[in-house]
Tab-separated table of C-alpha atoms in Angstrom:
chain	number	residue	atom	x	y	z
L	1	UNK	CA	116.248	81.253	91.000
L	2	UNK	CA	119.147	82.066	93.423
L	3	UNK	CA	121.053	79.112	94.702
L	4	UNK	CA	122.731	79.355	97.982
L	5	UNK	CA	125.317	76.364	98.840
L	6	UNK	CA	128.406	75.264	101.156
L	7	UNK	CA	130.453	72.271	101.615
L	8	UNK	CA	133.123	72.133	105.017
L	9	UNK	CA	134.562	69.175	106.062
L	10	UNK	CA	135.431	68.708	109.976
L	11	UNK	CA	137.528	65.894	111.568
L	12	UNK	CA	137.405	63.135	114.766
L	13	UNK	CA	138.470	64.197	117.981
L	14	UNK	CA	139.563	61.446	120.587
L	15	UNK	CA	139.209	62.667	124.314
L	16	UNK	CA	142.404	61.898	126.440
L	17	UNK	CA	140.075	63.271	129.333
L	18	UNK	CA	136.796	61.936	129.103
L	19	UNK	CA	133.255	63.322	128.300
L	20	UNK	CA	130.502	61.414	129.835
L	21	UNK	CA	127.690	62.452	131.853
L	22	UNK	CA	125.237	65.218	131.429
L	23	UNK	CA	123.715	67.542	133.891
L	24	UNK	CA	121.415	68.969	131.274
L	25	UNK	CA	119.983	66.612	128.563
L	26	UNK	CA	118.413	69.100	126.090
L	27	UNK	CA	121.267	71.800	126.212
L	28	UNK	CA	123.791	69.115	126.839
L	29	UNK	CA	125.640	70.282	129.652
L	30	UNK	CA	128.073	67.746	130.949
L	31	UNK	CA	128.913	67.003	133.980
L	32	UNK	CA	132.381	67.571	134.068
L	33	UNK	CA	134.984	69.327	131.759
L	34	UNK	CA	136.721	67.014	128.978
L	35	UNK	CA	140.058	67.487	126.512
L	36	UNK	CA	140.780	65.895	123.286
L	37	UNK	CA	143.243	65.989	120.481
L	38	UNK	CA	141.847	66.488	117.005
L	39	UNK	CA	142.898	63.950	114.333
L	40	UNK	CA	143.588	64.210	110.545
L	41	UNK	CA	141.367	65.081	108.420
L	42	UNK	CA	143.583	62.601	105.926
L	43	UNK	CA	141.811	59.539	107.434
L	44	UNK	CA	138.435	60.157	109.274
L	45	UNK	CA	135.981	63.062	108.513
L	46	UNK	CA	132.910	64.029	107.879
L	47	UNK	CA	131.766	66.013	104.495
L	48	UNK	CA	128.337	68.278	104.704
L	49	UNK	CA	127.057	70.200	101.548
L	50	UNK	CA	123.620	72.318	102.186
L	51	UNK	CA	122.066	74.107	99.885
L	52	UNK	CA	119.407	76.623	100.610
L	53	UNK	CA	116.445	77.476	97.921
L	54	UNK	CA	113.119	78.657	97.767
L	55	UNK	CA	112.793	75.557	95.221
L	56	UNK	CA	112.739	73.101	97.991
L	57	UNK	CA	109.746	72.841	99.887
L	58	UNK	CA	110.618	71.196	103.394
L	59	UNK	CA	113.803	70.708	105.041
L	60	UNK	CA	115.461	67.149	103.807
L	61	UNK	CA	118.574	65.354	105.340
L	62	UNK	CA	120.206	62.609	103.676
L	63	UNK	CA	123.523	60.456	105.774
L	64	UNK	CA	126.086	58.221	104.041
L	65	UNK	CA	123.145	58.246	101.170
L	66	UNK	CA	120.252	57.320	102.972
L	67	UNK	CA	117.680	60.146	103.530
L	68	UNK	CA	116.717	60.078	107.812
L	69	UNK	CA	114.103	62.119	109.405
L	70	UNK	CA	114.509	65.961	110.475
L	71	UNK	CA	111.733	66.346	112.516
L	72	UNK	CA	112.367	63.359	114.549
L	73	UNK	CA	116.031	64.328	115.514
L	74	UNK	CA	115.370	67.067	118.378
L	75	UNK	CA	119.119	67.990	118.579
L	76	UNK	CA	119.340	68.349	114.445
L	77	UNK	CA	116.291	70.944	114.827
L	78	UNK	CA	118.138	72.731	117.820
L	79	UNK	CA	121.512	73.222	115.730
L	80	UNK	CA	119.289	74.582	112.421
L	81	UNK	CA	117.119	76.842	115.053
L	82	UNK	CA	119.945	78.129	116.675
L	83	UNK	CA	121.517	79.287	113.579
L	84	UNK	CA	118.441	80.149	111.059
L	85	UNK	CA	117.694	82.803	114.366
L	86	UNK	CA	121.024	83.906	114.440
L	87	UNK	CA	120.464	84.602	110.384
L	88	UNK	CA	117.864	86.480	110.719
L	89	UNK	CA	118.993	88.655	113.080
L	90	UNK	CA	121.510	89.290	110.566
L	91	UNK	CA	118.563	89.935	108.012
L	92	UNK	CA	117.064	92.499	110.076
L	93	UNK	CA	120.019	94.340	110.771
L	94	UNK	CA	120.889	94.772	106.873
L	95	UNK	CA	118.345	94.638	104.831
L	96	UNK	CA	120.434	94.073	101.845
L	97	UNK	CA	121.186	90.423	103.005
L	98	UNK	CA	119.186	87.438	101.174
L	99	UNK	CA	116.656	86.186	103.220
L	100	UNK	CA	118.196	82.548	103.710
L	101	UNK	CA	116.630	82.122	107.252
L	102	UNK	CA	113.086	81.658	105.728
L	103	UNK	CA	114.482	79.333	103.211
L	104	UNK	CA	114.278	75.063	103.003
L	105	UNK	CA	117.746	73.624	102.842
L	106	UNK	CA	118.814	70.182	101.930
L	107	UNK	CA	121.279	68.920	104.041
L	108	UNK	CA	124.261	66.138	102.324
L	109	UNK	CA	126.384	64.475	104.742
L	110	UNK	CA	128.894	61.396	104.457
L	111	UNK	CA	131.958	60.101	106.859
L	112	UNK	CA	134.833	57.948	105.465
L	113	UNK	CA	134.252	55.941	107.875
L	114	UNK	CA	131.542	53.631	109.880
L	115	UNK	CA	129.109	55.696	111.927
L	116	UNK	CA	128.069	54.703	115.434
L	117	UNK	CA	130.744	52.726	115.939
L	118	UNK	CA	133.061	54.278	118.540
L	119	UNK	CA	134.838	56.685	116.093
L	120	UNK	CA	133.359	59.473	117.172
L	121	UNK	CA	131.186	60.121	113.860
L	122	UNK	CA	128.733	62.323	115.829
L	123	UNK	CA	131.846	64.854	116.840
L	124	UNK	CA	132.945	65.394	113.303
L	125	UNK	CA	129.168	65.121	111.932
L	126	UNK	CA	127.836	67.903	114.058
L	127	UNK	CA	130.631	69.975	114.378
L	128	UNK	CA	130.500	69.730	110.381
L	129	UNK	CA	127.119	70.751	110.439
L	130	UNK	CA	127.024	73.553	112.143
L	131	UNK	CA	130.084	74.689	110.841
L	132	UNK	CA	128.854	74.439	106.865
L	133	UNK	CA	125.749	76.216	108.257
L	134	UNK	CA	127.440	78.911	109.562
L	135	UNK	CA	129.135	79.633	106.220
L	136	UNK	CA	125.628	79.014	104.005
L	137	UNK	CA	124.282	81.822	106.462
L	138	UNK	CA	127.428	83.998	106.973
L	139	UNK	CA	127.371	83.716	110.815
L	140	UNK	CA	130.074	86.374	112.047
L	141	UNK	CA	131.029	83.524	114.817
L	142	UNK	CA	134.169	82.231	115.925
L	143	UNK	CA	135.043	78.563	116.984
L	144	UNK	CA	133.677	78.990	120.603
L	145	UNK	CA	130.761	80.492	119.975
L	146	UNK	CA	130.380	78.228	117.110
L	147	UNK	CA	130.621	75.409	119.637
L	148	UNK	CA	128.079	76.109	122.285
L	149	UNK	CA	125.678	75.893	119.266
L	150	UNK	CA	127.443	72.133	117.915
L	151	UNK	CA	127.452	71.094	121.637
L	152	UNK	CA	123.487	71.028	121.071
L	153	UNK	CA	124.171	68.376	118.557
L	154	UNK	CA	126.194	66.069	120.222
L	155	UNK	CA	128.376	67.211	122.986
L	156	UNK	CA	131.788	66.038	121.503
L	157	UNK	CA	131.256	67.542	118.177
L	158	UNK	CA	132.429	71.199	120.262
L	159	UNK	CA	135.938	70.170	120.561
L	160	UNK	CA	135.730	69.405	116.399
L	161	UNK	CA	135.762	72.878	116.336
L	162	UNK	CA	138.977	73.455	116.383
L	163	UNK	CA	142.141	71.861	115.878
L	164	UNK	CA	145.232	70.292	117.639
L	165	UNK	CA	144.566	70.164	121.472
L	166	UNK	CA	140.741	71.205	122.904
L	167	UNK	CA	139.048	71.435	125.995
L	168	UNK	CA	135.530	71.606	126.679
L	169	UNK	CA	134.793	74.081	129.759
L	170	UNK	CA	131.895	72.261	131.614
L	171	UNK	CA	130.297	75.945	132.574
L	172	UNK	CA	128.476	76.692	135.505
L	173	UNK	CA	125.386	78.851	133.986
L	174	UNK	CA	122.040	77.170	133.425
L	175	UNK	CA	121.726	78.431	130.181
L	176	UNK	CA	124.839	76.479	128.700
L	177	UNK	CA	126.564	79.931	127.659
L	178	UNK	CA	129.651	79.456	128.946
L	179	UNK	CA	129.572	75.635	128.326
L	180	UNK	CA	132.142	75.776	125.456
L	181	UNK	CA	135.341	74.723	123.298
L	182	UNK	CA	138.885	76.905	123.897
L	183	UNK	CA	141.754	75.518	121.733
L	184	UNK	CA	144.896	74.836	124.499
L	185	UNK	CA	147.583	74.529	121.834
L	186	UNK	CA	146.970	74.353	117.753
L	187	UNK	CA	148.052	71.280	115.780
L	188	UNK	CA	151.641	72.544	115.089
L	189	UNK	CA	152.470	73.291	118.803
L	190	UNK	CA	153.809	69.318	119.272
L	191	UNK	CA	154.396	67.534	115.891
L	192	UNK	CA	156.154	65.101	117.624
L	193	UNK	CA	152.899	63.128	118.946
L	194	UNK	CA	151.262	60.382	116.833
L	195	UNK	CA	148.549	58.206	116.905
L	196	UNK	CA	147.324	54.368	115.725
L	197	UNK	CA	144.083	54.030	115.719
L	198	UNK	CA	143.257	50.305	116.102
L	199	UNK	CA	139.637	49.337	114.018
L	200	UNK	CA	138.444	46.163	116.233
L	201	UNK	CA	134.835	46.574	115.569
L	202	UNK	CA	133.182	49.147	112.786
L	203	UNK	CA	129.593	47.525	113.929
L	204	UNK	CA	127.062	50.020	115.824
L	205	UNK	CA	127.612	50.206	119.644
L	206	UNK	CA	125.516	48.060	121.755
L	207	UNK	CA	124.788	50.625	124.136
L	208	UNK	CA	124.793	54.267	122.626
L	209	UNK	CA	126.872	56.711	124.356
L	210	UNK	CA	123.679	58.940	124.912
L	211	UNK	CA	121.580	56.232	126.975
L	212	UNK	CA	124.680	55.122	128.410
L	213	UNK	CA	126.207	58.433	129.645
L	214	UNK	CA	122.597	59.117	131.508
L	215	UNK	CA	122.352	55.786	133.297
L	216	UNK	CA	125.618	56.316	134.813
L	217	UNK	CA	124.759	59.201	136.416
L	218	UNK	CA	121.726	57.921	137.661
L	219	UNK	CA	123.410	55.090	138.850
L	220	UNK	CA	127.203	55.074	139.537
L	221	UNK	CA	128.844	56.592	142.431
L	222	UNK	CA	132.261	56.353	141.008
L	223	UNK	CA	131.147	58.635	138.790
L	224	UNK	CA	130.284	61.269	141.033
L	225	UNK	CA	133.858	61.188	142.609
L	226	UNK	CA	135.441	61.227	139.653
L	227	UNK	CA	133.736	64.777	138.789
L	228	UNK	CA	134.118	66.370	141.693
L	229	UNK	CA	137.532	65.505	142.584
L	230	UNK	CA	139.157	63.469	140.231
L	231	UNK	CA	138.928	65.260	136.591
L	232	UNK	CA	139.092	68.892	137.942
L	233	UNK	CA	143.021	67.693	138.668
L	234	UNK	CA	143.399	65.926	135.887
L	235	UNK	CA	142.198	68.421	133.390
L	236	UNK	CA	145.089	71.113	135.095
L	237	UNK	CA	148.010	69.070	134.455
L	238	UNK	CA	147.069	67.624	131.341
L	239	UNK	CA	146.881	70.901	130.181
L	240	UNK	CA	150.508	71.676	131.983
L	241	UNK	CA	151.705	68.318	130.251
L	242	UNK	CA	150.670	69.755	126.669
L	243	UNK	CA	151.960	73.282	126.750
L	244	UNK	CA	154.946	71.338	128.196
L	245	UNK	CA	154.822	68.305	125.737
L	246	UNK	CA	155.568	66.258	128.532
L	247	UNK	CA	154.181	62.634	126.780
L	248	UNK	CA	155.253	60.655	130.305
L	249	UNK	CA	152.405	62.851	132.501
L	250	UNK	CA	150.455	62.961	128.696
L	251	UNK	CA	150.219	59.227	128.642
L	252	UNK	CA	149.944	58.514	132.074
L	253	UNK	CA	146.737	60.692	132.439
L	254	UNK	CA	145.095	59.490	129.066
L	255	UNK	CA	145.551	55.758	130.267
L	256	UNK	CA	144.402	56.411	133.772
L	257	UNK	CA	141.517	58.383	132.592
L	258	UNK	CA	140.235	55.470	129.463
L	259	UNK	CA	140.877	53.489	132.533
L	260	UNK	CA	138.448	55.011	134.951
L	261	UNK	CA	135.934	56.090	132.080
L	262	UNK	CA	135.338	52.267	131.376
L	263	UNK	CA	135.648	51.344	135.742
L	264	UNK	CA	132.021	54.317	135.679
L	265	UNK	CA	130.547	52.159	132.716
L	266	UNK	CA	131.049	48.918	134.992
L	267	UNK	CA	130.021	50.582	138.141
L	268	UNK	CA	126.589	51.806	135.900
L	269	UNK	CA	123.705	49.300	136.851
L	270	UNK	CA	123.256	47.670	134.786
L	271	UNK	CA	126.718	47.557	133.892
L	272	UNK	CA	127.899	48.690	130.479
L	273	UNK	CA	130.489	46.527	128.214
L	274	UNK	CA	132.068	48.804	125.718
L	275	UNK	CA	136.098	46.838	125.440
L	276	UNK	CA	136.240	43.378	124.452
L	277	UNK	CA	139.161	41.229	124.575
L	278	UNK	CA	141.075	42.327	122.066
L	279	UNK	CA	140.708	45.637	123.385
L	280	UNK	CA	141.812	44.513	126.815
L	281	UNK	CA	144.890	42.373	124.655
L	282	UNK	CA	145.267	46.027	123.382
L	283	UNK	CA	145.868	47.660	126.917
L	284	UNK	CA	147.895	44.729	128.350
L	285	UNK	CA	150.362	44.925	125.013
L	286	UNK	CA	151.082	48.821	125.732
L	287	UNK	CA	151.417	47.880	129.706
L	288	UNK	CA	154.371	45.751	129.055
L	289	UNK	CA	155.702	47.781	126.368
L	290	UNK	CA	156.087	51.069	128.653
L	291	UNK	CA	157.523	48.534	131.759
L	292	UNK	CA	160.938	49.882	131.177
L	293	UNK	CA	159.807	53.247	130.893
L	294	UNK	CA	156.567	55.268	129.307
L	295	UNK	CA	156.681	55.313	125.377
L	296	UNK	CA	152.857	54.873	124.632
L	297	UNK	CA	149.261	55.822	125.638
L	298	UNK	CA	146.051	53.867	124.864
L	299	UNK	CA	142.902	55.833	125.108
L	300	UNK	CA	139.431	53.953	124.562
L	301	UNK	CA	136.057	56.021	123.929
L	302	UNK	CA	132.465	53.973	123.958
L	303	UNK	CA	133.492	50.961	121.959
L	304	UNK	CA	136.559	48.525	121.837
L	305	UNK	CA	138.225	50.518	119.298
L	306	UNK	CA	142.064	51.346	120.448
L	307	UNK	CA	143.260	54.816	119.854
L	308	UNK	CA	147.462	54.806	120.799
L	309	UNK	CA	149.321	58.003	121.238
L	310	UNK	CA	153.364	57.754	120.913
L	311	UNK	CA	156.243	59.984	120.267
L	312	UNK	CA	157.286	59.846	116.125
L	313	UNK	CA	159.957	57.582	117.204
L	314	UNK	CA	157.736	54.676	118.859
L	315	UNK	CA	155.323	54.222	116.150
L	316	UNK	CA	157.030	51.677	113.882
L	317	UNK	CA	157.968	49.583	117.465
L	318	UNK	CA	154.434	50.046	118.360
L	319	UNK	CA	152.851	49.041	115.054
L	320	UNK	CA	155.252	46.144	114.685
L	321	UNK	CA	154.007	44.885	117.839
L	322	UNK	CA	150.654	45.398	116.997
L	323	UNK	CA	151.028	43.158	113.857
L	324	UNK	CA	152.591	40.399	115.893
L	325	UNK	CA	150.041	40.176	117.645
L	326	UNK	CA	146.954	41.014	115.460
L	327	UNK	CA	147.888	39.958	111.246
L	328	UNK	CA	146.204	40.461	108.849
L	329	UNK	CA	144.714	44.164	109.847
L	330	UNK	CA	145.025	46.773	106.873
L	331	UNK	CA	147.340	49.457	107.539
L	332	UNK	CA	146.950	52.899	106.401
L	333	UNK	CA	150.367	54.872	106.107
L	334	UNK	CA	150.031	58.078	104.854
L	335	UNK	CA	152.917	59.422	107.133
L	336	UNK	CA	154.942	57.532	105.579
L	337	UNK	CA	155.784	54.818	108.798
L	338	UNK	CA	156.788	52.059	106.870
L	339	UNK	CA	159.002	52.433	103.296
L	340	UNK	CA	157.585	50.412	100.697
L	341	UNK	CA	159.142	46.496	100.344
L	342	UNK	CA	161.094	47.709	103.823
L	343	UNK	CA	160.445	45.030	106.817
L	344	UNK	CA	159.590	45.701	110.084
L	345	UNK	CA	161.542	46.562	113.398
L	346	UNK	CA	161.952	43.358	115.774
L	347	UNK	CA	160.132	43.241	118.950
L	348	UNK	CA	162.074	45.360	121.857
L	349	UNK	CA	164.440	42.501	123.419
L	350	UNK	CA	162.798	42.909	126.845
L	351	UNK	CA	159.393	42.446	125.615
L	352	UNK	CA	157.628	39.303	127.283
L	353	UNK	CA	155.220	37.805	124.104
L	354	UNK	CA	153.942	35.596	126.391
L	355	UNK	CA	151.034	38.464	128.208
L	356	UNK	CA	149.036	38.007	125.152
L	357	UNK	CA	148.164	35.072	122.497
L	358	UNK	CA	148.729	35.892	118.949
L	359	UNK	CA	144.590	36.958	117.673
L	360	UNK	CA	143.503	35.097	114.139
L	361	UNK	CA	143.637	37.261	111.063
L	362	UNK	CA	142.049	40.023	110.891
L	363	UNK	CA	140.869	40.652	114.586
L	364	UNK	CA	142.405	44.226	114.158
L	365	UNK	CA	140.425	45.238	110.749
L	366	UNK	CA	142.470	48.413	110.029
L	367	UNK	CA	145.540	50.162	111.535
L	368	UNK	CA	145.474	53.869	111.078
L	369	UNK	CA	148.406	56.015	111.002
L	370	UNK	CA	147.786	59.694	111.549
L	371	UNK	CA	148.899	62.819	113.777
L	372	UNK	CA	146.687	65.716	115.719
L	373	UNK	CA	145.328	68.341	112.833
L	374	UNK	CA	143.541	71.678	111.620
L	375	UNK	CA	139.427	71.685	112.475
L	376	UNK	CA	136.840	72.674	109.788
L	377	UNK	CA	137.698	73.067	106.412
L	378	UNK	CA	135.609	74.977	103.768
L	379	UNK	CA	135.657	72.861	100.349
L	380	UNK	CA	135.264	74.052	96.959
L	381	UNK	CA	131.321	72.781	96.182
L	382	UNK	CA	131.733	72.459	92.479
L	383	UNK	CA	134.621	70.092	93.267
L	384	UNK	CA	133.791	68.152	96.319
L	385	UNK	CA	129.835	69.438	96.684
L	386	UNK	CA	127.515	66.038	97.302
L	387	UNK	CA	124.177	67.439	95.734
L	388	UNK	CA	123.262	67.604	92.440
L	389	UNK	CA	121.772	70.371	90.219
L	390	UNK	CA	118.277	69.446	91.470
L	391	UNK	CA	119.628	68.870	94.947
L	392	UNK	CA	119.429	65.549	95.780
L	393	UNK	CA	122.413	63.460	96.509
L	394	UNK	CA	125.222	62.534	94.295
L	395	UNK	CA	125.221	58.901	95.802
L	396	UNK	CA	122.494	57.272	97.334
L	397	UNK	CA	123.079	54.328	99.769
């Protein structure tokens, strides 16, 4: 019997121009426009493997090894519709094509790292998903059109699409069409910018950016100010700033907008908590650091994770205050920051220690070194595939 498989892997994005509202719930349609940089692959992704056969008999889904419920997930069923249809249009056209569309798949997919916990796990899962399903079926697609389908997943996962720097176009039609993905620059146009991305929690949000996002609009009216007047702006010169890799109007925009993203989700009623106090230790640390000029950019998403932008030749400053105040946190290097057995920078001379106590160990679990990078990637299945011959998961939770 004919076996029909694909493994992709897709990475994180982290918004510099936040995502959060939706004017349409089912087709999620936000309520403004959003832009992100996508991250390495090297430290946070998501792997999918699906295999299509007329062996299985229903349509299975196994995450991070434990097997979760298709039916149940509306926006799962709406990413596998949208493409199955698109197959067998396909099918029609030439009959020579298998007929995959009519087939049950089982679906494999695992992140490197903690789901649901402000890493933006549902950006790389969907856009991973769709992505692997558009190769299983052969979906003549490109990234954008790729996207309006992943947006139906979670609306994030669109700007996994692609890689480097991405904007989400809000759209205007009802039918989400033109609500979509464009790539602004690709991942080599400013190799220059780097990010840390501080770990402070890896537990599940307390308040999930889906039932969040909704009672903000329904109850904030910061929010609807900052959609109709203040992001349109925004989204303009941070694109200006990028082509231009200008990282003072970069930073300043990414800081003002985590700012006023977290401002919405206290003016929501009730009022939503997603930084804690290291993340606000986080934000006044960076404050003082750019006083004398702007070197870095914190960005926050829904949780009290820090994500820090900086030119190349800020990061060991920035990481070596980051240690000072936060031991003990593991540091991932794979750019090389830090020479083994070499120590690390002083503190800049200006630098007043006194804006923030020193945290106990470990209050930062993880550091993470990394740089914006390619989207999607197709893997070799018989080297990185997660199912096995009878296709069921390699590893089970």
């Amino acid at each position: 019997m004919a076996v029909f498989e694909a493994t992709c892997s897709a990475p994180v994005n982290i918004a510099v121009i936040k995502y959060w509202g939706k004017r349409d719930t089912t087709l999620i349609l936000p309520t403004n426009s959003s832009l992100s940089v996508t991250l390495s692959q090297d430290q946070l992704h998501s792997k999918t493997t699906i295999r299509a056969s007329a062996d299985f008999t229903s349509d299975r889904l196994w995450l991070n090894g434990i097997e979760e419920s298709i039916e149940k997930n509306k926006r799962l069923v709406a990413c596998l519709r949208e493409t199955r249809a698109l197959r067998a249009e396909n099918e029609a056209k030439d009959p020579a094509l298998p007929k995959l569309s009519g087939l049950k798949i089982h679906i494999c997919s695992e992140n490197n790292f903690p789901t649901a916990a402000g890493l933006a796990s549902s950006a790389s899962g969907y856009a991973c998903l769709v992505y692997t399903l558009s190769h299983l079926f052969q979906l003549p697609l490109d990234a954008s059109d790729l996207s309006v389908i992943a947006r139906q997943g979670s609306g994030s996962a669109c700007r996994s699409l692609f890689g480097g720097f991405v904007a989400w176009e809000m759209g205007e039609k009802a039918d989400g069409s033109d609500s979509k993905a464009v790539q602004i620059a690709p991942e080599t146009h400013w190799p220059d910018l780097q990010a840390l991305i501080c770990v402070v929690s890896d537990e599940k949000k307390g308040t999930s950016s889906t039932a969040g996002m909704q009672l903000t609009v329904e109850t904030s009216p910061l929010l609807q100010r900052r959609i109709k007047e203040v992001v349109p702006q925004r989204m303009e010169s941070m694109i200006a700033a990028i082509k231009n890799k200008d990282f003072a109007t970069f930073a300043n925009i990414t800081m003002q907008d985590s700012n006023q993203f977290h401002a919405v989700c206290l003016d929501t009623y009730p009022p939503i908590f997603y930084l804690n106090d290291i993340s606000r230790a986080i934000i006044r640390i960076i404050t003082e650091y750019n006083k004398d000029g702007v070197k870095a950019a914190y960005t926050f998403d829904a949780g009290p994770n820090a994500v820090i932008y900086a030119p190349q030749q800020n990061m060991a400053e920035i990481y070596a205050l980051l240690s000072h105040f936060f031991p003990g946190a593991l540091f991932d290097n794979p750019l090389g920051l830090l020479k083994e057995g070499s120590a690390l920078p002083p503190l800049p001379s200006t630098f007043d220690t006194k804006i923030s106590p020193v945290f106990p160990q470990g209050s930062v679990k993880q550091i993470l070194h990394t740089k914006a990078d390619d989207g999607p990637r197709v893997l070799d299945t018989a080297q990185h595939g997660l199912l096995n011959t009878e296709g069921l998961p390699k590893r089970l939770a």
